[in-house]
mmCIF file of C-alpha atoms and ligand atoms in Angstrom:
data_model
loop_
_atom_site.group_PDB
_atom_site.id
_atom_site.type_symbol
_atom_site.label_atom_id
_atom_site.label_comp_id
_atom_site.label_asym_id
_atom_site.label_seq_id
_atom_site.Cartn_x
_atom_site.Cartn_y
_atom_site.Cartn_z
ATOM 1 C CA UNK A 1 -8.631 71.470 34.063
ATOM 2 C CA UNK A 2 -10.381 70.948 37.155
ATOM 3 C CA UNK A 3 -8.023 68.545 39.305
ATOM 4 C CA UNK A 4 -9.621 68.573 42.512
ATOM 5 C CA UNK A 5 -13.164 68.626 41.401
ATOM 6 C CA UNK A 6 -15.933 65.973 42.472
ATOM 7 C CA UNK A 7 -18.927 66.252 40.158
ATOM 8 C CA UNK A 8 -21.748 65.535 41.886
ATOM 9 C CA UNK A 9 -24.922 63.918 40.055
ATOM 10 C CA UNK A 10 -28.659 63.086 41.152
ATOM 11 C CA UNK A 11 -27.934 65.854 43.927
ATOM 12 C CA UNK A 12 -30.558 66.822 46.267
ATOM 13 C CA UNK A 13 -30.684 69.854 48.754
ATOM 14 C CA UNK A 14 -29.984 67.909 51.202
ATOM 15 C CA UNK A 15 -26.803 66.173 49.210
ATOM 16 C CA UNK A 16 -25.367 70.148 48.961
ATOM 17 C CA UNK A 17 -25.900 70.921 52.740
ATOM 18 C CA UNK A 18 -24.415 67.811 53.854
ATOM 19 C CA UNK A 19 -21.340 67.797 51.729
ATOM 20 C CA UNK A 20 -20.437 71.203 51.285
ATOM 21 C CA UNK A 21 -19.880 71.232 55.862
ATOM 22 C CA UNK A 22 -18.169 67.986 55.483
ATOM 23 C CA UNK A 23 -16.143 69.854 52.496
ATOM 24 C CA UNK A 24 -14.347 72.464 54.803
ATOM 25 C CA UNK A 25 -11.860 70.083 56.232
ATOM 26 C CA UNK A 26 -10.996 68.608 52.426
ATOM 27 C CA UNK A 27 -11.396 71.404 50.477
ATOM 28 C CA UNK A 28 -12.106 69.921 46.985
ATOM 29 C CA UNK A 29 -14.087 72.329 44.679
ATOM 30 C CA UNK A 30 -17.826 70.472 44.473
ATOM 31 C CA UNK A 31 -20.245 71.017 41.464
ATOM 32 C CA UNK A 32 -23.730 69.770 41.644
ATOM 33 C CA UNK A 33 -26.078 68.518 39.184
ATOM 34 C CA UNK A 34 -29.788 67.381 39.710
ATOM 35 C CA UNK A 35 -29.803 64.947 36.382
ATOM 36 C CA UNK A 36 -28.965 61.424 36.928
ATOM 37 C CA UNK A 37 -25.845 60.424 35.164
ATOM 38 C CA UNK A 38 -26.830 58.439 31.999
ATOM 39 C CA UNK A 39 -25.768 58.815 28.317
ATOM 40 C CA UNK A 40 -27.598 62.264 27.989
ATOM 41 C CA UNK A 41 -25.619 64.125 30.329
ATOM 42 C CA UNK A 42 -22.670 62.358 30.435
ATOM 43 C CA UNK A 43 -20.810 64.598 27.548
ATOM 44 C CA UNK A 44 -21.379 67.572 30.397
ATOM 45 C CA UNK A 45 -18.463 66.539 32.298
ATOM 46 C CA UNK A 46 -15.826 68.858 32.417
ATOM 47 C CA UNK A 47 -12.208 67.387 31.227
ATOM 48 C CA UNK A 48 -9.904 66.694 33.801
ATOM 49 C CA UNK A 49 -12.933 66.239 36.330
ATOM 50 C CA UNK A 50 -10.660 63.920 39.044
ATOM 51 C CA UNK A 51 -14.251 62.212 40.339
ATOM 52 C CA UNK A 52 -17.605 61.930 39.877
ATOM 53 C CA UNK A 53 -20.035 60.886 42.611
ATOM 54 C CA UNK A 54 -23.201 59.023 41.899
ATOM 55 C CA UNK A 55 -26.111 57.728 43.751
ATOM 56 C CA UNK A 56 -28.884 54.343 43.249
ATOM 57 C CA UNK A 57 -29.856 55.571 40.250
ATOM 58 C CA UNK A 58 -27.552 56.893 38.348
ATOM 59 C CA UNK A 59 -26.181 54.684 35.614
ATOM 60 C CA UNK A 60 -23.192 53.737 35.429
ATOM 61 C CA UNK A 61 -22.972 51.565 31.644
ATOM 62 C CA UNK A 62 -20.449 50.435 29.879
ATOM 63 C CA UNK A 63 -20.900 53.644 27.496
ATOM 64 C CA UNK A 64 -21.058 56.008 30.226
ATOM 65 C CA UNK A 65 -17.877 54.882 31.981
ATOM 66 C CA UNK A 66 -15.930 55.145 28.526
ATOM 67 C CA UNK A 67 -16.811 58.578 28.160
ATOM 68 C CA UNK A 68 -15.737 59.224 31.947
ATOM 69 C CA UNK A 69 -12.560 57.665 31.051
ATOM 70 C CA UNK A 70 -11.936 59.598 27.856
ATOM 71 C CA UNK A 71 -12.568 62.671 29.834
ATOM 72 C CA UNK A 72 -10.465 61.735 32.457
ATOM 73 C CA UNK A 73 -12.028 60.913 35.682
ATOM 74 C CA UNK A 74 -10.661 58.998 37.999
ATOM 75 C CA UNK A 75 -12.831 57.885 40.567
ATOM 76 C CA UNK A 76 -16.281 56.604 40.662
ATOM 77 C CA UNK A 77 -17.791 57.352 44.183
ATOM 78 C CA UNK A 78 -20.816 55.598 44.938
ATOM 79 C CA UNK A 79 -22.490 57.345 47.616
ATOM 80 C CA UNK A 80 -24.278 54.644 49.015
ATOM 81 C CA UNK A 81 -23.668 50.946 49.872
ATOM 82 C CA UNK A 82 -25.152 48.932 46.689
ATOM 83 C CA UNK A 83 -23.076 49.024 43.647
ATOM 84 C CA UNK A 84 -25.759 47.031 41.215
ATOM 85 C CA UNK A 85 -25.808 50.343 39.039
ATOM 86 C CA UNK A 86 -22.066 50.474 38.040
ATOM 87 C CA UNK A 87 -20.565 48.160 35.602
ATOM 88 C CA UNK A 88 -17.434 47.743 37.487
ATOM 89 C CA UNK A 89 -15.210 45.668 34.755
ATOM 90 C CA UNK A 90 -15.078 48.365 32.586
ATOM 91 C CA UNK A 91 -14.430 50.659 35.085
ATOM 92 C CA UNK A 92 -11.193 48.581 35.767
ATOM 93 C CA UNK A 93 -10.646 47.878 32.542
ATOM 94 C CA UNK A 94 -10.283 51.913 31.977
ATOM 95 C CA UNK A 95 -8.371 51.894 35.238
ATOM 96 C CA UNK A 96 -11.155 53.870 37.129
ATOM 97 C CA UNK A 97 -11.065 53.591 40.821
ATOM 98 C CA UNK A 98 -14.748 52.913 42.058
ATOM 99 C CA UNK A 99 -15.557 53.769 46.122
ATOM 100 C CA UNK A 100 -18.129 53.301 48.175
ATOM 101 C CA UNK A 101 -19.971 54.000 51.012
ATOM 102 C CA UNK A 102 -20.238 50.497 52.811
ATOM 103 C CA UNK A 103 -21.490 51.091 56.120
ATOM 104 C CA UNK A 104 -23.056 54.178 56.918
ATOM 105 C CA UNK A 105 -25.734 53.916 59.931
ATOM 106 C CA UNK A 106 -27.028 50.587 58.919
ATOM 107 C CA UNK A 107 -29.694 51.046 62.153
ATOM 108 C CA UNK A 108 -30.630 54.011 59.793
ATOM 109 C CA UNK A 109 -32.222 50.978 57.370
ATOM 110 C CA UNK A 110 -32.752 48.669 59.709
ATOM 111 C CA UNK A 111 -34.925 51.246 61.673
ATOM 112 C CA UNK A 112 -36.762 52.062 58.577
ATOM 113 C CA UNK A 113 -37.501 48.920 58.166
ATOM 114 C CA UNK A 114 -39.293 48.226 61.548
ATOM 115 C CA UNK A 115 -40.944 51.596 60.794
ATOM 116 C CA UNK A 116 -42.399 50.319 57.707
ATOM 117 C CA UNK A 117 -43.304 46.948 59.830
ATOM 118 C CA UNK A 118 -45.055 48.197 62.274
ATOM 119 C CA UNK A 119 -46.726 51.040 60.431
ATOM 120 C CA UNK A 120 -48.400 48.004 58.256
ATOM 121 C CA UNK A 121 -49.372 45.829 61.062
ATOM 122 C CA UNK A 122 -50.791 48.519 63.222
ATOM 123 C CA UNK A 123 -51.827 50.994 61.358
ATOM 124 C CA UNK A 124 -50.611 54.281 62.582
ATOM 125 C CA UNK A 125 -50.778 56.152 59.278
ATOM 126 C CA UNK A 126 -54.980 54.768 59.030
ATOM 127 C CA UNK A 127 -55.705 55.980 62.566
ATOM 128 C CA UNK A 128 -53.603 59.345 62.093
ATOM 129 C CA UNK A 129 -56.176 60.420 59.626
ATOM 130 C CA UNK A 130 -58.914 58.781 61.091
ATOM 131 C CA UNK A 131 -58.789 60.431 64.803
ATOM 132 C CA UNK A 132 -58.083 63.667 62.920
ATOM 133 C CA UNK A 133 -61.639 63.323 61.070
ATOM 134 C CA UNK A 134 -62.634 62.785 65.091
ATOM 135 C CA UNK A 135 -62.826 59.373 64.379
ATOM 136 C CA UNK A 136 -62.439 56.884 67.113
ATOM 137 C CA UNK A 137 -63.392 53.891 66.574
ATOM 138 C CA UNK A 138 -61.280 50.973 66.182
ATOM 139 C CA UNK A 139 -62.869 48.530 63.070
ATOM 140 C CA UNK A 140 -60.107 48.319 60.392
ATOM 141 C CA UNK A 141 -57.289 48.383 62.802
ATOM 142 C CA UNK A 142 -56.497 45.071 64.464
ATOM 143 C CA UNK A 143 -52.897 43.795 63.987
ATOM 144 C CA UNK A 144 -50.576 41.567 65.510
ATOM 145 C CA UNK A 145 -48.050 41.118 68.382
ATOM 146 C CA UNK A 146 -44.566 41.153 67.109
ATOM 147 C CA UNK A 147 -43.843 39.223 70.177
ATOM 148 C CA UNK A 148 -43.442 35.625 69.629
ATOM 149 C CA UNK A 149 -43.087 35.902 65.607
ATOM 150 C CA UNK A 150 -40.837 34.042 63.455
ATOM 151 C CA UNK A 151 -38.886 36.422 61.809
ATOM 152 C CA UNK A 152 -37.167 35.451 58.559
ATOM 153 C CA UNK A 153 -34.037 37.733 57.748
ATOM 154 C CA UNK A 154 -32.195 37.170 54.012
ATOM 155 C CA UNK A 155 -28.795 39.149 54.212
ATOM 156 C CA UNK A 156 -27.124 39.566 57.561
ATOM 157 C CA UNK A 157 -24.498 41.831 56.736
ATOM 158 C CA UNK A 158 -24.505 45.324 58.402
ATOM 159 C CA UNK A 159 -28.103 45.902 57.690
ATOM 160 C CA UNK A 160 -29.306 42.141 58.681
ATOM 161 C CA UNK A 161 -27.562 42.560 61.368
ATOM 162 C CA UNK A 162 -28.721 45.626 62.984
ATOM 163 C CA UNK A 163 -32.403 44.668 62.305
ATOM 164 C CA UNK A 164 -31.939 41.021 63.776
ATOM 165 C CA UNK A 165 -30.983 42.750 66.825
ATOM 166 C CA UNK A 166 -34.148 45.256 66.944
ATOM 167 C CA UNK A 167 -36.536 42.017 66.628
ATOM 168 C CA UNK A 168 -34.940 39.928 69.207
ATOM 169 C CA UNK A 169 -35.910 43.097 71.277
ATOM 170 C CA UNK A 170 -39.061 42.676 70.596
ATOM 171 C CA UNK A 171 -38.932 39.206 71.523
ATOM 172 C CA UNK A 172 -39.634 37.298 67.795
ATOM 173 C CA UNK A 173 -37.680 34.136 67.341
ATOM 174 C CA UNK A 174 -35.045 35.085 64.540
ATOM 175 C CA UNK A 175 -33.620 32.927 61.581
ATOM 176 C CA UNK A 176 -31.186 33.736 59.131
ATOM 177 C CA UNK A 177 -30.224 32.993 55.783
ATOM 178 C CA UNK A 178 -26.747 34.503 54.440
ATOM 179 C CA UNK A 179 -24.005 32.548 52.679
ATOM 180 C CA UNK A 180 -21.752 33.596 55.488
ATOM 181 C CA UNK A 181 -23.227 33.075 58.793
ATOM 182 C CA UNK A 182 -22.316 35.884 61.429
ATOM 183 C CA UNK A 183 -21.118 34.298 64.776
ATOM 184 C CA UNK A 184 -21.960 36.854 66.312
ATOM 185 C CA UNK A 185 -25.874 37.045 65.876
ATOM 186 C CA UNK A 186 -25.684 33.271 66.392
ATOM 187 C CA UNK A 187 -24.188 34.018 69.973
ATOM 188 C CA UNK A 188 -27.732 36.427 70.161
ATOM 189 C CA UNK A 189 -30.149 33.706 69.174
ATOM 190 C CA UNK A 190 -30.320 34.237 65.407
ATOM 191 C CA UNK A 191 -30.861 31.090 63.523
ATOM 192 C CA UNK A 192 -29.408 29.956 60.518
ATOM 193 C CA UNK A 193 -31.473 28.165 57.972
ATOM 194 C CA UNK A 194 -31.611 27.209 54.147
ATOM 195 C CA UNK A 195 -33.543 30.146 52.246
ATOM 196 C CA UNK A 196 -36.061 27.880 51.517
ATOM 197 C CA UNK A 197 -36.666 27.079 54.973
ATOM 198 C CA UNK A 198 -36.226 30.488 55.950
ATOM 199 C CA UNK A 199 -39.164 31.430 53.524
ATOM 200 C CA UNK A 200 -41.341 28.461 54.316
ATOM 201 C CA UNK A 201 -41.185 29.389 58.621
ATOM 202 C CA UNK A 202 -40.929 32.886 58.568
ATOM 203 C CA UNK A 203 -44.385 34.993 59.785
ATOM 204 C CA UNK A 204 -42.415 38.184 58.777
ATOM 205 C CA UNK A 205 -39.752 37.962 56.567
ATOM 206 C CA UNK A 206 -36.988 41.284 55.313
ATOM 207 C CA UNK A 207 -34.470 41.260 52.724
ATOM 208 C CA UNK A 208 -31.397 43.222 53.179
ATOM 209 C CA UNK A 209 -28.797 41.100 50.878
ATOM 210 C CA UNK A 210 -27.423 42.930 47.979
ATOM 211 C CA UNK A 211 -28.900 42.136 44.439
ATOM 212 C CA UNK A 212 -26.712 40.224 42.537
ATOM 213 C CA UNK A 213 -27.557 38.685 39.258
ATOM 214 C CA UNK A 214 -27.703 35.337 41.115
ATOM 215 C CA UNK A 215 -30.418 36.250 43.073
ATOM 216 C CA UNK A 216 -32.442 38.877 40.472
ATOM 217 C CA UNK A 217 -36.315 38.553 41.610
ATOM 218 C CA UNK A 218 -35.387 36.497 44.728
ATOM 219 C CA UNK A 219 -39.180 36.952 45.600
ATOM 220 C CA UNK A 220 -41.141 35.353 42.582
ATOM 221 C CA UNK A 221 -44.185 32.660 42.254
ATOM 222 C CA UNK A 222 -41.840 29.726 43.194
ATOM 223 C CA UNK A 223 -40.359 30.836 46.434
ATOM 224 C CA UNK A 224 -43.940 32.905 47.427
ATOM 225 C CA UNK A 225 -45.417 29.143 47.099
ATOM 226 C CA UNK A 226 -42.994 28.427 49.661
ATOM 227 C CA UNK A 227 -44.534 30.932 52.107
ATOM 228 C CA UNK A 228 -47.077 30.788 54.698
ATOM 229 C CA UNK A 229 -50.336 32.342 53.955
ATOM 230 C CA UNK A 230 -50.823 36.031 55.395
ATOM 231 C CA UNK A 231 -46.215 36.556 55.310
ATOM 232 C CA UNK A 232 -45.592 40.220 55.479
ATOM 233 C CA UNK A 233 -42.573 40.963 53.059
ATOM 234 C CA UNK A 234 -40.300 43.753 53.892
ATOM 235 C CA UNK A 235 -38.289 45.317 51.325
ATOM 236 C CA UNK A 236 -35.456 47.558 51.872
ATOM 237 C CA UNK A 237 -32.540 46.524 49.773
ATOM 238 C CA UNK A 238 -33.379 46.735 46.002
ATOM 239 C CA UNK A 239 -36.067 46.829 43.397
ATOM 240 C CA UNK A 240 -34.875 43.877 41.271
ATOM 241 C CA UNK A 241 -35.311 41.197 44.058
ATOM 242 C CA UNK A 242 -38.761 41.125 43.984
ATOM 243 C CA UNK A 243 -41.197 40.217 41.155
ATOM 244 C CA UNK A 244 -43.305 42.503 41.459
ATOM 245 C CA UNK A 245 -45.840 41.163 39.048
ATOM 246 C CA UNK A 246 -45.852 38.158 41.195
ATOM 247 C CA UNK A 247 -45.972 39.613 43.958
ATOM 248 C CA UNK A 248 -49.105 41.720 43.047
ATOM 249 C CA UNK A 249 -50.446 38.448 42.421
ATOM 250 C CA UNK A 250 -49.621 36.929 45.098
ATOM 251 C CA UNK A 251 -51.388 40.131 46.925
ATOM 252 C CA UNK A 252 -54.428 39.661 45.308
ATOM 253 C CA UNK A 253 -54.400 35.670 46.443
ATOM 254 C CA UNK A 254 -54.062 36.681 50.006
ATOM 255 C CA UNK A 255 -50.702 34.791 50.079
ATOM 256 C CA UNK A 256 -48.803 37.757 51.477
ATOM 257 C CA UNK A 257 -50.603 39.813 54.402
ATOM 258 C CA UNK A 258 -48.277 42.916 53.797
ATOM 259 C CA UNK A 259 -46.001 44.580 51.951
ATOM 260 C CA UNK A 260 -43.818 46.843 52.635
ATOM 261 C CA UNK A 261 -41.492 48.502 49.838
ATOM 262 C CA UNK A 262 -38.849 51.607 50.284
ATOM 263 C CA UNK A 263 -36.906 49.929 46.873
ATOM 264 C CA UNK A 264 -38.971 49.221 43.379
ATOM 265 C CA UNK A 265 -37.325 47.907 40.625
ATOM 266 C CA UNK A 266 -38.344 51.068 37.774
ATOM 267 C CA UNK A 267 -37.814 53.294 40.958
ATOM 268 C CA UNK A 268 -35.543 55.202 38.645
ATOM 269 C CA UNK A 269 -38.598 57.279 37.034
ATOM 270 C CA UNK A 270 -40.230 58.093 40.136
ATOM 271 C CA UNK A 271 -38.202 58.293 43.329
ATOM 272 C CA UNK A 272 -37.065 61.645 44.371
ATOM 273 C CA UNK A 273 -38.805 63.233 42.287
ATOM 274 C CA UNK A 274 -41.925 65.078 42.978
ATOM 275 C CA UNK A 275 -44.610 64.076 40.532
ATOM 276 C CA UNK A 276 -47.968 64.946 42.608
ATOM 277 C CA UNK A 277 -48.812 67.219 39.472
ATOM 278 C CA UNK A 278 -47.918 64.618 36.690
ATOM 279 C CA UNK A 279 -50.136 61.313 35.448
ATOM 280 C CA UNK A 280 -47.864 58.444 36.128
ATOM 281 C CA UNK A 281 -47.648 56.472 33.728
ATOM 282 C CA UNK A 282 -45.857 53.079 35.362
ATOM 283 C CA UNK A 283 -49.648 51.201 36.181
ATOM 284 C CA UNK A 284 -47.263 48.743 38.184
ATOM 285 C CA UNK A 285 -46.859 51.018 41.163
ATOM 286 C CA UNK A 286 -50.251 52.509 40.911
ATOM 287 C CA UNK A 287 -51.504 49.204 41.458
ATOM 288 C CA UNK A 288 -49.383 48.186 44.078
ATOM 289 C CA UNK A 289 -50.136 51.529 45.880
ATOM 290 C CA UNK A 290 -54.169 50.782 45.471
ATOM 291 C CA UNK A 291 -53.491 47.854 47.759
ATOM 292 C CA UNK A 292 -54.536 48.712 51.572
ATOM 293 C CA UNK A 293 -51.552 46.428 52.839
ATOM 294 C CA UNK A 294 -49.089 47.556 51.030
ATOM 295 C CA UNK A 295 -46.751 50.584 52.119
ATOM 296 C CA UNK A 296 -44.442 52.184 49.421
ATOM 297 C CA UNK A 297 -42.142 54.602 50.718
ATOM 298 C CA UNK A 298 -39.643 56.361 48.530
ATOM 299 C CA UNK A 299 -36.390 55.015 49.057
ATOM 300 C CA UNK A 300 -36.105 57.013 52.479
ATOM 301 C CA UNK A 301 -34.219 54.040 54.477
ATOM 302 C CA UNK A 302 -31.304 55.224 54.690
ATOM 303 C CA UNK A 303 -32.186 59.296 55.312
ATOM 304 C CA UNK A 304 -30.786 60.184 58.900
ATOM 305 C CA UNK A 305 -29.066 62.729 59.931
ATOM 306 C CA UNK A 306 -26.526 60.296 61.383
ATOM 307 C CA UNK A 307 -26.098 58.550 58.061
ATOM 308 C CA UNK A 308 -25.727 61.835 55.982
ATOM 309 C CA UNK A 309 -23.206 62.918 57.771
ATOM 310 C CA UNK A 310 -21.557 59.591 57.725
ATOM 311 C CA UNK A 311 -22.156 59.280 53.776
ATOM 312 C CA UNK A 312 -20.275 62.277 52.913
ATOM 313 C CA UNK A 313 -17.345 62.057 55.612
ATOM 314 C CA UNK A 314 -16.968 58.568 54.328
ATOM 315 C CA UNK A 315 -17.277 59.686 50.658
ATOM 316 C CA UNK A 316 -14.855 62.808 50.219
ATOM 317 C CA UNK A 317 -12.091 61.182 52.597
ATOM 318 C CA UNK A 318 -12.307 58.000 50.344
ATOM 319 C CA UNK A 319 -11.678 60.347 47.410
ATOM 320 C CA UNK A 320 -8.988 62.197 49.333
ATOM 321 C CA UNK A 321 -6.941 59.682 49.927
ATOM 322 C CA UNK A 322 -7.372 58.715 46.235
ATOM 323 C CA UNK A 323 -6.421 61.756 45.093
ATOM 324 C CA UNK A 324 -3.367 61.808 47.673
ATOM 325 C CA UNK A 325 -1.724 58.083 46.233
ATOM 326 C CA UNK A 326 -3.346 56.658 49.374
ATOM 327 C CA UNK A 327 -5.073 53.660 49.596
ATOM 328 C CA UNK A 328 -8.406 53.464 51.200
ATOM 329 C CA UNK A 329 -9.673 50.515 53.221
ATOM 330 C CA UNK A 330 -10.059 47.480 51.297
ATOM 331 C CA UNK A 331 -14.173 47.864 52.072
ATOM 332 C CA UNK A 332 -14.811 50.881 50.354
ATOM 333 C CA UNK A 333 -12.725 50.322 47.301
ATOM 334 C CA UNK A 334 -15.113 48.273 44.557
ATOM 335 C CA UNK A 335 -12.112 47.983 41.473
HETATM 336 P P1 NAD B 1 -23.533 44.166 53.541
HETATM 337 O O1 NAD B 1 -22.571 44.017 52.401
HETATM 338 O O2 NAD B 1 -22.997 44.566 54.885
HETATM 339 O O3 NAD B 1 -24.335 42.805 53.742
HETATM 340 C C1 NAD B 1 -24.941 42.094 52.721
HETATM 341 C C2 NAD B 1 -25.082 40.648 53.197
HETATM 342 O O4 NAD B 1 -25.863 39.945 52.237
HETATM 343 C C3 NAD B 1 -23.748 39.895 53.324
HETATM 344 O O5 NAD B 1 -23.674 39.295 54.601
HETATM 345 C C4 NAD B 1 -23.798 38.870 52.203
HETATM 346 O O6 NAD B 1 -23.111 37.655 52.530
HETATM 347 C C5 NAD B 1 -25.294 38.650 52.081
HETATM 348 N N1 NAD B 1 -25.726 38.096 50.805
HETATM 349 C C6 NAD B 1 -25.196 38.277 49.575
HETATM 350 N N2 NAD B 1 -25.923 37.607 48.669
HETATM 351 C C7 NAD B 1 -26.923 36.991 49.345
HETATM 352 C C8 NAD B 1 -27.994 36.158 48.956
HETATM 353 N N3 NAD B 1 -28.194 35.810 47.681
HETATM 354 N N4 NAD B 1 -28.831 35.704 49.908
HETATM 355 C C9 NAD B 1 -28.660 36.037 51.206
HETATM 356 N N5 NAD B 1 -27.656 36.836 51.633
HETATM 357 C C10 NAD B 1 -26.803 37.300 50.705
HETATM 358 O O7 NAD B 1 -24.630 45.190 53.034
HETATM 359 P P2 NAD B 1 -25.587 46.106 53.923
HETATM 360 O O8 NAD B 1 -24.886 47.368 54.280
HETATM 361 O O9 NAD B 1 -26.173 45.298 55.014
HETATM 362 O O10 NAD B 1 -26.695 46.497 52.843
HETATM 363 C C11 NAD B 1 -27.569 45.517 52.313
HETATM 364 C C12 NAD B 1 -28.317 46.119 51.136
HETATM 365 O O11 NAD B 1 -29.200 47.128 51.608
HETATM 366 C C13 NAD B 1 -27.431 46.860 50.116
HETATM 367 O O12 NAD B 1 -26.868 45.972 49.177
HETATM 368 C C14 NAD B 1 -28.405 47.808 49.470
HETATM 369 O O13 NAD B 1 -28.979 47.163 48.348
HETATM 370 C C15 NAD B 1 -29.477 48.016 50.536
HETATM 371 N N6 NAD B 1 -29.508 49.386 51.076
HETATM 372 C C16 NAD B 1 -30.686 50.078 50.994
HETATM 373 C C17 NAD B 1 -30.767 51.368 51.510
HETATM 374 C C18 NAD B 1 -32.046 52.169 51.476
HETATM 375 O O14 NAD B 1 -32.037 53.369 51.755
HETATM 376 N N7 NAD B 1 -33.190 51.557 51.180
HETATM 377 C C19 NAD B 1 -29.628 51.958 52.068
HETATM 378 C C20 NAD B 1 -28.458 51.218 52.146
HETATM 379 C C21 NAD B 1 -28.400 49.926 51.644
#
């Protein structure tokens, strides 16, 4: 039996380093695997395991989670903020308690994804390579002032939030949609709007609501016909939101300008992983990579040191208390 034991899954170097210092103030005994959780490793976990704790892309099915439960585990801790991978009925239903990691750094995405912005519009990573080839000239390189855009934001929770704030910095006009309006940003300048007028104004527009399976492939031939000719999309939250076949149409027609990407809906094959010696076989990305607007980045939003830190103080005291009878705060607990 392993009653303190958090089994950890999808874990990187950096996942070790970062919990095992948070570890000496809780003391559980952590075990880290590089596998995803999925059916084929799922069998692997040790009876009596009291948690497990997952990332993006592990999956969490209904098979997997009845295994967990016949082995005993206890608590499902997500790692990170979205939850899209876990069926959490039949965690429930098996009386597993499911965590989370809510709010860790959000200007850690939001950052990222003014990174990815302004790396698209002017260029830095082109003229990097070019001035280092003692190139100086300028062709190829013209962008846009931020200044003065309309900025169209979908999800103003933590994330929304945070980046709203950055662009009213930089002086864009900024309107919202989210089914619950934050006073707050309203108090700032934000504007609220229907999505569909959100999508039809916006010069720049970023998604950081969760996916749901109301809004699966939020970004699809119907609401890009909405947009204005030349939009630069910024994507941040998840994979599933966009079309992507669409959207690579949609690239083609000139209808969006740029693209930026840290989230791709078959991420799971390819992200954190380092395939630079293998032929990849998913043509989707490869084609969306061949595009000279579009910027994929792995799914490095949320990596700060700030938010790592956060991410596994968060995520061993929400299993602490779990495993003391204690009930964490409402936010983190998902069943
Ligand atoms: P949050 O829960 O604080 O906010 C989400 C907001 O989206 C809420 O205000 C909610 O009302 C709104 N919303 C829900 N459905 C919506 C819809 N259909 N249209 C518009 N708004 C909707 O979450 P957060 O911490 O801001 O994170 C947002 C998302 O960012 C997460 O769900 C996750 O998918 C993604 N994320 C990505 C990374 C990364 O590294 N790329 C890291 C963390 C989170």
């Amino acid at each position: 039996m392993a009653t303190n034991k958090i089994l950890f899954f999808s874990a990187k170097p950096y996942d070790k380093a970062f919990f095992t210092k948070h570890n000496d103030a809780y003391g559980f005994a952590l075990d880290f695997l590089e596998t995803h959780l999925g059916p084929h490793i799922v069998q692997a976990v040790e009876d009596g395991t009291f948690a497990i704790c997952v990332f993006v892309n592990d999956k969490l099915t209904d098979e997997v989670i009845e295994v967990l439960s016949v082995k005993g585990v206890k608590v499902i801790a997500l790692r990170c903020a979205g939850f899209n991978n876990v069926q959490l009925e039949t965690a429930k239903r098996h009386g597993i308690r499911v965590c989370r990691v809510p709010a860790y750094s959000p200007e850690a995405v939001a950052e990222h994804a003014v990174a990815m912005l302004l790396t698209l519009n002017r260029k830095t990573h082109k003229a990097y390579n070019r001035v280092r080839e003692q190139n100086f000239t300028l062709t190829g390189l013209l962008g846009f002032n931020l200044h003065g855009k309309a900025v169209g934001v979908i999800g103003t929770g933590n994330i929304g939030k945070a980046f709203c704030r950055i662009m009213l910095g930089f002086g864009c006009q900024v309107m919202a949609y989210d089914p619950v309006e934050a006073d707050d940003l309203k108090t700032l300048g934000v504007h609220y709007l229907s999505l569909n007028e959100v999508l039809n104004q916006a010069d720049i527009l970023s998604l950081h609501c969760p996916l749901t399976a109301d809004n699966q492939y939020l970004i699809n031939q119907d609401t890009l016909s909405l947009m204005k000719k030349g939009v630069t999309i910024i994507n941040t939250s998840r994979g599933g939101l966009l079309h992507t076949t669409d959207t690579i149409k949609a690239l083609k027609a000139g209808k969006i300008g740029y693209l930026g990407i840290d989230v791709y809906e078959q991420e799971q094959q390819l992200f954190f992983k380092d395939l630079s010696g293998t032929i990849i076989e998913d043509d989707t990305i490869q084609r969306l990579m061949s595009f000279p607007n579009v910027l994929v980045t792995g799914h490095q939003a949320f990596f700060t040191q700030e938010a790592l830190s956060q991410i596994a103080e968060i995520t061993l005291n929400n299993v602490y208390q779990l495993s003391n009878g204690q009930e964490p705060d409402p936010a983190v607990m998902l069943t």
